mmCIF file of C-alpha atoms in Angstrom:
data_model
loop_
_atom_site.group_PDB
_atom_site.id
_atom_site.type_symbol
_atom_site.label_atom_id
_atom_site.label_comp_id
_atom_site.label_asym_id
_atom_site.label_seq_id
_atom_site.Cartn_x
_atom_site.Cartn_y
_atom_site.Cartn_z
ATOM 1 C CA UNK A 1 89.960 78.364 87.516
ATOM 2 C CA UNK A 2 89.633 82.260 86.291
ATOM 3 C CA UNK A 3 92.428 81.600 83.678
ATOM 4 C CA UNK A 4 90.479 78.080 82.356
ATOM 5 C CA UNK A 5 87.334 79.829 82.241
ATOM 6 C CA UNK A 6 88.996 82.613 80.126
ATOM 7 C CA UNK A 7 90.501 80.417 77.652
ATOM 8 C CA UNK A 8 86.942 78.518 77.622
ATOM 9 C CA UNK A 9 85.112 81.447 76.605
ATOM 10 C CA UNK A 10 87.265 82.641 74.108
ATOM 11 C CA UNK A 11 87.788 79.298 72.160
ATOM 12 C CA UNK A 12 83.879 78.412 72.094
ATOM 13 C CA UNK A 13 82.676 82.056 72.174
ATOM 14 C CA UNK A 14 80.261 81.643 74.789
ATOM 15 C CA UNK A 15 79.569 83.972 77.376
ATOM 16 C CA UNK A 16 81.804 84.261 80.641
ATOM 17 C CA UNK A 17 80.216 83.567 83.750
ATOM 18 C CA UNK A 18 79.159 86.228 86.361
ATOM 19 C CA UNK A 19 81.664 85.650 89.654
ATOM 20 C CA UNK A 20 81.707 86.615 92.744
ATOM 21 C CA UNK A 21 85.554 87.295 94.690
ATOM 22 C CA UNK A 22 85.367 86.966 97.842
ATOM 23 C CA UNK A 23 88.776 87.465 100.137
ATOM 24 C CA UNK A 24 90.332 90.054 102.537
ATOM 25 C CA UNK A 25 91.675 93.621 101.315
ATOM 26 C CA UNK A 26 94.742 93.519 99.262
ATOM 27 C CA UNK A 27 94.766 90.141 97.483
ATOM 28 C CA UNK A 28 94.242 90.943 94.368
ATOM 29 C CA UNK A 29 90.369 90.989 93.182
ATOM 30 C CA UNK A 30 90.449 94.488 91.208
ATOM 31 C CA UNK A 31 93.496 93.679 89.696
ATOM 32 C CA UNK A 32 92.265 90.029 88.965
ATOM 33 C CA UNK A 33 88.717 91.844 87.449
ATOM 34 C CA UNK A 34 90.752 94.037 85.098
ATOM 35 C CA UNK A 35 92.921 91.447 83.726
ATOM 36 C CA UNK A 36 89.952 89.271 82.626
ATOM 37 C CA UNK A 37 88.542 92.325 80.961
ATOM 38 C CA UNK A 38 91.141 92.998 78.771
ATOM 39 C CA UNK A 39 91.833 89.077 78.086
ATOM 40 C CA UNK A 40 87.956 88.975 77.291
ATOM 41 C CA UNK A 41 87.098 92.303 75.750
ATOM 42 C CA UNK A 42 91.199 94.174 75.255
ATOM 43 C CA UNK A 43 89.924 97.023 77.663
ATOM 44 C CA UNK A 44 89.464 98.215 81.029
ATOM 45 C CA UNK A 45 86.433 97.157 82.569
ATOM 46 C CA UNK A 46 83.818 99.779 83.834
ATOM 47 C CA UNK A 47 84.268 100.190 87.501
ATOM 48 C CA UNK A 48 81.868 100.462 90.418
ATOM 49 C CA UNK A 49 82.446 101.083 94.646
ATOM 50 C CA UNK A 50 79.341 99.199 95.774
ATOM 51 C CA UNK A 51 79.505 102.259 98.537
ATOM 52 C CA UNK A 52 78.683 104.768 96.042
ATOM 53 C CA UNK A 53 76.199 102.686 94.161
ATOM 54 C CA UNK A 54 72.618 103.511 95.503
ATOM 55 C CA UNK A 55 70.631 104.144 92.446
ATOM 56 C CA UNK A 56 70.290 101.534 89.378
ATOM 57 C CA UNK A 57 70.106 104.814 87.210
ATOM 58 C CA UNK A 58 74.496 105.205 88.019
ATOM 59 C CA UNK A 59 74.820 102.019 85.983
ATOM 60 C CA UNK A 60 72.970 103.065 83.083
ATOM 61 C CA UNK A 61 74.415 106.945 83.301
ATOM 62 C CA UNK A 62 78.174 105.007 83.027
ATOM 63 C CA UNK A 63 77.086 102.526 80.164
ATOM 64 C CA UNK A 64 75.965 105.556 78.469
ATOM 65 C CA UNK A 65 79.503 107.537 79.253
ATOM 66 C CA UNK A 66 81.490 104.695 78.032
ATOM 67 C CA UNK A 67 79.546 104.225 74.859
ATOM 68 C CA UNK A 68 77.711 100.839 75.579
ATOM 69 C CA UNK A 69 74.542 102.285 75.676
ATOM 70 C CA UNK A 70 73.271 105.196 72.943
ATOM 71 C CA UNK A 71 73.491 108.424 74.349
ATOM 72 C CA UNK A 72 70.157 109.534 72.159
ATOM 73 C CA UNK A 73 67.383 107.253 72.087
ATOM 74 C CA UNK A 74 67.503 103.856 71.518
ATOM 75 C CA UNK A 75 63.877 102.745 71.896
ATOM 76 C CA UNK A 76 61.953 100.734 74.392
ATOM 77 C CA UNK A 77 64.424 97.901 74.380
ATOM 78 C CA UNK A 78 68.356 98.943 74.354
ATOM 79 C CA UNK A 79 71.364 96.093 74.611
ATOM 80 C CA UNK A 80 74.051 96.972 76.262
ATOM 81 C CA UNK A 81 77.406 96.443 74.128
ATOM 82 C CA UNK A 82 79.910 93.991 75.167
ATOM 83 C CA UNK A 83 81.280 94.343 78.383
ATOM 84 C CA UNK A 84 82.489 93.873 81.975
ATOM 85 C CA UNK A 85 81.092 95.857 84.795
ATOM 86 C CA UNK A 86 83.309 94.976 88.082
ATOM 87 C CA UNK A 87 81.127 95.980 91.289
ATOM 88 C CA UNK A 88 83.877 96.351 94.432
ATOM 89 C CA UNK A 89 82.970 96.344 97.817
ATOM 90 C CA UNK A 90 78.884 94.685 96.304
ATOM 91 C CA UNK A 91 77.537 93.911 99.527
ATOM 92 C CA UNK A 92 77.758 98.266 100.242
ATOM 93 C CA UNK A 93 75.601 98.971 97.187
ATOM 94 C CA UNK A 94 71.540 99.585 97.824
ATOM 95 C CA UNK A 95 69.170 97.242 98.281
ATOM 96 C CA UNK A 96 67.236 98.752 95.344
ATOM 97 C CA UNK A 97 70.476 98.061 93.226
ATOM 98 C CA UNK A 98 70.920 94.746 94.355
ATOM 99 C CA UNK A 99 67.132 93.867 93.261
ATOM 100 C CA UNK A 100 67.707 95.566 90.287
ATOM 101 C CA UNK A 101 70.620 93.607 89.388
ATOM 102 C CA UNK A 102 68.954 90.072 90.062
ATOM 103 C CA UNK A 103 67.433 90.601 86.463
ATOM 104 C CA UNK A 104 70.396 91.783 84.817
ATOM 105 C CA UNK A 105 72.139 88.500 85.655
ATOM 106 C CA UNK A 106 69.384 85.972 85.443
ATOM 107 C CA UNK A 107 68.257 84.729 82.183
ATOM 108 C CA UNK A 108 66.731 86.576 79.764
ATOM 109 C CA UNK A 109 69.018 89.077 81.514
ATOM 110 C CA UNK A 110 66.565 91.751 81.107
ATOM 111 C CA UNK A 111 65.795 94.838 83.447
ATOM 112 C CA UNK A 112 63.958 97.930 83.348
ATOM 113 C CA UNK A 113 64.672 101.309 84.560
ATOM 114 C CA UNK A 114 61.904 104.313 83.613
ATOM 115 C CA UNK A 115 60.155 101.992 81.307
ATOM 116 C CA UNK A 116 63.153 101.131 79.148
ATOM 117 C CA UNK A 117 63.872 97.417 78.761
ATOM 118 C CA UNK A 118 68.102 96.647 79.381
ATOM 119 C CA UNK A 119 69.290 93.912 77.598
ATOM 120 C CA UNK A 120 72.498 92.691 79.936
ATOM 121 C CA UNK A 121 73.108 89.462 77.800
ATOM 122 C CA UNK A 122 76.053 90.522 76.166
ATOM 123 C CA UNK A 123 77.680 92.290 79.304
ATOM 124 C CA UNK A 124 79.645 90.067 82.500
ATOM 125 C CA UNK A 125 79.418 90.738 86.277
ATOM 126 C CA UNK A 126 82.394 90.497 88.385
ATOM 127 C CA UNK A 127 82.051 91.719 91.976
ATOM 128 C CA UNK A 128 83.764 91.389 94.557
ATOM 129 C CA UNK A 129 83.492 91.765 98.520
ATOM 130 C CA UNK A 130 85.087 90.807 102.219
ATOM 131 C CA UNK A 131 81.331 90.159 103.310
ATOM 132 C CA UNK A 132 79.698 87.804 101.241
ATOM 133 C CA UNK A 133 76.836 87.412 104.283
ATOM 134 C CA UNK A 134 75.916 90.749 103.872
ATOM 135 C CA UNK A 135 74.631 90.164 100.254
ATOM 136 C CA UNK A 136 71.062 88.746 99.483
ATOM 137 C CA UNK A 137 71.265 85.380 99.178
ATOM 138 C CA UNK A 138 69.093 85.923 96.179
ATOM 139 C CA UNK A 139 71.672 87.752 93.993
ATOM 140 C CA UNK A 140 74.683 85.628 96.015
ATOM 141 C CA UNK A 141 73.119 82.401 94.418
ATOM 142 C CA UNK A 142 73.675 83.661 91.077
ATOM 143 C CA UNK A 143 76.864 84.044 90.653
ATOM 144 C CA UNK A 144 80.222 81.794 90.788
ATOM 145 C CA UNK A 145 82.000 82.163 94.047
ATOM 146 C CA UNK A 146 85.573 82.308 93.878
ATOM 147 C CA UNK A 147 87.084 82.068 97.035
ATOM 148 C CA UNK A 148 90.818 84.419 97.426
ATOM 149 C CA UNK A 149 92.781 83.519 100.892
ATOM 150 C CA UNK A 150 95.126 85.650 102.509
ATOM 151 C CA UNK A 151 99.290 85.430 101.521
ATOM 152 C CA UNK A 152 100.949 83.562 103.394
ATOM 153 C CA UNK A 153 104.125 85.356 104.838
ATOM 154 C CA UNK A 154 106.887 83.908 102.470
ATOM 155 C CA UNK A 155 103.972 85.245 99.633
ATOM 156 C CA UNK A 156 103.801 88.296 100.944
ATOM 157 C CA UNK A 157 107.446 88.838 101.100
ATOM 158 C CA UNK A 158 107.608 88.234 97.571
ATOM 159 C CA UNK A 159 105.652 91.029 96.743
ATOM 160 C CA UNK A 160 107.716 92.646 98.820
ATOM 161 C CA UNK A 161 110.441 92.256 96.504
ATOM 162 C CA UNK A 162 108.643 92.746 93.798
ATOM 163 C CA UNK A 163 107.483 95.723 94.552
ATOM 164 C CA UNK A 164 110.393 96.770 96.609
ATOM 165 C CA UNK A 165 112.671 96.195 92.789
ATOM 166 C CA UNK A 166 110.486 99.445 91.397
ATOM 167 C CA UNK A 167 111.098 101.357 94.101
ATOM 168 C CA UNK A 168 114.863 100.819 94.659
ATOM 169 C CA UNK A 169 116.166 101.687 90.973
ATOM 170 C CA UNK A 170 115.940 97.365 91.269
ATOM 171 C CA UNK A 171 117.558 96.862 93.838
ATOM 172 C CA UNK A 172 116.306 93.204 95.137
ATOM 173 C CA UNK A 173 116.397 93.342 98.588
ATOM 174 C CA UNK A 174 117.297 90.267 100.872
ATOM 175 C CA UNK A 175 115.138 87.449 101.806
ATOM 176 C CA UNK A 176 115.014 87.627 105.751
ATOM 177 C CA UNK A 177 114.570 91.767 104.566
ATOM 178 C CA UNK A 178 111.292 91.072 102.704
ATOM 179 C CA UNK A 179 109.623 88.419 105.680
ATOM 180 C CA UNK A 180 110.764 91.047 108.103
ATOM 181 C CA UNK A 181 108.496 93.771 106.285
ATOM 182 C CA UNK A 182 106.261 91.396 105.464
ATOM 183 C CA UNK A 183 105.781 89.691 109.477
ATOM 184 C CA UNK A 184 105.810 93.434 110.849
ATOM 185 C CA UNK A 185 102.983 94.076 108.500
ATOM 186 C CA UNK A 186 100.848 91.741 109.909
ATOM 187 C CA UNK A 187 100.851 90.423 106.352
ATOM 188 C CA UNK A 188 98.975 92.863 105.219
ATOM 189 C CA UNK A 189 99.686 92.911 101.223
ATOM 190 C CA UNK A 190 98.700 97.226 100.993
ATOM 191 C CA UNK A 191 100.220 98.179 104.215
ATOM 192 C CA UNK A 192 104.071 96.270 103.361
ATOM 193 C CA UNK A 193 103.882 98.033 100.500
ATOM 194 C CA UNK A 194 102.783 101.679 101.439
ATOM 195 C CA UNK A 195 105.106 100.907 104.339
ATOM 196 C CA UNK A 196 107.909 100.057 101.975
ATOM 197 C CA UNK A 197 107.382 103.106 99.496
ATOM 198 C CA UNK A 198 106.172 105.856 102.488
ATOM 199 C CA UNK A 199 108.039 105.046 105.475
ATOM 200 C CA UNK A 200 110.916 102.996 105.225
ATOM 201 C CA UNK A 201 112.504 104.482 101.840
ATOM 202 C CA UNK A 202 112.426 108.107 103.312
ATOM 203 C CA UNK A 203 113.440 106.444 106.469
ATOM 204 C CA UNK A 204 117.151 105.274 105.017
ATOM 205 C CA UNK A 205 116.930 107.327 102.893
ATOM 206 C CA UNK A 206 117.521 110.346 105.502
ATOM 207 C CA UNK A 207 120.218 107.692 107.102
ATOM 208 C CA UNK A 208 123.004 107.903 104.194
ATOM 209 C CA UNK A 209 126.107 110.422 103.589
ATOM 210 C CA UNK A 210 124.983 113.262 101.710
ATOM 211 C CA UNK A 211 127.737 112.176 99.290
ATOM 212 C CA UNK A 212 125.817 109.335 98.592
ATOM 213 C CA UNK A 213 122.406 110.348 98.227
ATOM 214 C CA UNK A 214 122.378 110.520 94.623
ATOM 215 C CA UNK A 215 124.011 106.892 93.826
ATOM 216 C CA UNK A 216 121.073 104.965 92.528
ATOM 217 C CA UNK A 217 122.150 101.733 94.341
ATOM 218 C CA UNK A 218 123.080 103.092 97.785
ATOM 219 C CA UNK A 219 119.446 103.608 99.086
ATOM 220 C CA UNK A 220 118.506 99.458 98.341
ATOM 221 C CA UNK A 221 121.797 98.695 100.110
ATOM 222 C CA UNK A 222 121.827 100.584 103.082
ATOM 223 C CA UNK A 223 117.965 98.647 103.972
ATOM 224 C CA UNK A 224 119.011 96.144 106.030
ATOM 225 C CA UNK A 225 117.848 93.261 108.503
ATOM 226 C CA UNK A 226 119.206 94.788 111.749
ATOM 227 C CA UNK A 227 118.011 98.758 110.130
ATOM 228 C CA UNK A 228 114.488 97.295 109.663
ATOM 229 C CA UNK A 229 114.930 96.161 113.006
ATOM 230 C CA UNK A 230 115.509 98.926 114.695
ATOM 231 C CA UNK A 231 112.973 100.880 112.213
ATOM 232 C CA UNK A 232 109.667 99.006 113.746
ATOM 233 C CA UNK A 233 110.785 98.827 117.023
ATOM 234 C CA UNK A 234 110.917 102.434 117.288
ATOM 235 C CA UNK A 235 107.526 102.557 116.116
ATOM 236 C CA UNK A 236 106.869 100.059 119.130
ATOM 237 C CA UNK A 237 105.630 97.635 116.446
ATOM 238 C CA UNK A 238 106.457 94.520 117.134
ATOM 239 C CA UNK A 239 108.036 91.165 115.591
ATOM 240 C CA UNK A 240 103.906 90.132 115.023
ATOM 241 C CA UNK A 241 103.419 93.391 113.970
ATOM 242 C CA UNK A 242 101.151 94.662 116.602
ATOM 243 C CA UNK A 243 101.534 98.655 117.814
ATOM 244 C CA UNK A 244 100.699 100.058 121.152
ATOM 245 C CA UNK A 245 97.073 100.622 120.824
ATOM 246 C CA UNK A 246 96.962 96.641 119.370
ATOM 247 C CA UNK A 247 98.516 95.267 122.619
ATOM 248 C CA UNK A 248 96.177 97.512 125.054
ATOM 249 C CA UNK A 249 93.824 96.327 122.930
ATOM 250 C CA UNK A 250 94.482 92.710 123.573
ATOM 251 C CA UNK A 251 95.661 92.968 127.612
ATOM 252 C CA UNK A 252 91.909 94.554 127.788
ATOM 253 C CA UNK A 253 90.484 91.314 126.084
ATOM 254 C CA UNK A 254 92.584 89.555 128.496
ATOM 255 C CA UNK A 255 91.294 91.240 131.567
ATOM 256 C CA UNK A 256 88.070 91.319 130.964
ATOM 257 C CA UNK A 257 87.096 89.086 128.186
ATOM 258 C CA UNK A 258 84.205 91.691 126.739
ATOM 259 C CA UNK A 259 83.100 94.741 127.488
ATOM 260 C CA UNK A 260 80.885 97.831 126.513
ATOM 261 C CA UNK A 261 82.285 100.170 123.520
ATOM 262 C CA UNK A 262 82.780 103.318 126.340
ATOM 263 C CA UNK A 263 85.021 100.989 128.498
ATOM 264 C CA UNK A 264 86.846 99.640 125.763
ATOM 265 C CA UNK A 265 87.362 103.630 124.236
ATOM 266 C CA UNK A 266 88.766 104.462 127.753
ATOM 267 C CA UNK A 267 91.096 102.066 127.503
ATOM 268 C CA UNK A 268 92.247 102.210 124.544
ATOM 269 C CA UNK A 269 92.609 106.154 124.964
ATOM 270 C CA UNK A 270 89.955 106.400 122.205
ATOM 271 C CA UNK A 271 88.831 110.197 122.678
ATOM 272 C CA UNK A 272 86.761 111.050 119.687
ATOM 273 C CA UNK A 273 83.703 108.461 118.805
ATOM 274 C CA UNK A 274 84.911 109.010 114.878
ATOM 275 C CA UNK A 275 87.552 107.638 115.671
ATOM 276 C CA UNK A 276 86.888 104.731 116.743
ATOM 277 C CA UNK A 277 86.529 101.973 114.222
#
């Protein structure tokens, strides 16, 4: 849909839609926001945490910084030069922000800020969140949802691979490897990967000859199904990829169905309130 809409825009010049990616960490939605910015515009788009975004006057202060809006003057009305703003993690940002916004993307696509008039009508939208509920359903209704679901494990091993190619010297590593990292994971697309490049490289890494430390291919080859294996399981992480404090967690659901946050702390060995998340 994202790659139709592209082509769309670019063969009849008209405007690309504002959209709204919604999906769990890890699958993709900066990566997907950049790509459309430089197959729109051939740059990066300007990028916003919606946790750090409490004031409308941080959008205009990084329009100004990337040269989309004049640094000097400008005049009662300004219009903001071509391009994409991607929002991450939008349903963090203020409620001031999100009111704010609700004019930039609605037609005329006008705001003000300190009496100046922002013209927005040359500038896309693209945010992104894991809470869609959380945003007003005034600003949600304005913009195209596009719905990411999690990989599925034999997707997620892929990436594995993929990934796992860059970090080896291209070394592919086996099928049943990749699902293994992947499953352990919990298919978790960030942690398979930080898990792959952190842990598990070091890990084998510290297992071969000394004589063989420097042979580009030996590190990729000495990863293997029964090595992984053992790897996890020494981490008590298990073939669903669930660690120690995961299974206390869920023998306490199974006990006692619910309970109060102290209870479940004590039981989970949870010392530190900060901690607990």
């Amino acid at each position: 849909q994202l790659v139709n809409d592209v082509d769309f825009c670019l063969a009849t010049e008209e405007r690309f839609s504002d959209k709204l990616l919604v999906g769990p960490a890890g699958v993709g939605k900066s990566s997907l926001a950049r790509a459309i910015s430089q197959k729109l515009l051939g740059e990066n788009d300007i990028f916003f945490n919606g946790v750090d975004l409490r004031e409308p006057k941080q959008l205009v202060d990084k329009l100004t910084e990337n040269q989309k809006i004049p640094a000097k003057g400008g005049g009662s009305r300004i219009r903001v030069g071509k391009s994409l703003i991607f929002i991450d993690e939008v349903h963090a940002i203020s409620r001031t922000v999100q009111t704010w916004l609700l004019n930039a993307i609605e037609d005329p696509r006008i705001t003000t800020l300190n009496g100046v008039e922002y013209d927005f009508s040359e500038v896309v939208f693209i945010t992104a969140t894991t809470d869609r509920g959380r945003l007003l359903e005034t600003l949600r209704s304005r913009l195209i949802l596009i719905e990411l679901r999690p990989y599925t494990l034999e997707e997620l091993a892929s990436i594995v691979c993929v990934h796992g190619q860059g970090y080896l010297n291209g070394h592919v590593l086996p099928r049943d490897v990749c699902l293994e990292i992947a499953a352990r994971c919990r298919c978790s697309p960030r942690e398979a990967v930080r898990c792959l490049r952190h842990e598990i490289r070091q890990d084998f890494f510290a297992r071969l000859p000394d004589k063989r430390k420097k042979e580009p291919a030996a590190l990729g080859e000495t990863i293997t199904l029964q090595g992984l294996r053992e790897f996890f399981d020494t981490r008590n992480v298990d073939s669903n990829g669930i660690d120690e404090r995961g299974r206390r967690y869920l023998e306490f659901l199974h006990r006692h169905d619910h309970g109060s946050e102290e209870r479940l702390k004590k039981f989970l060995q949870i010392a530190d309130k900060d901690d607990f998340t």
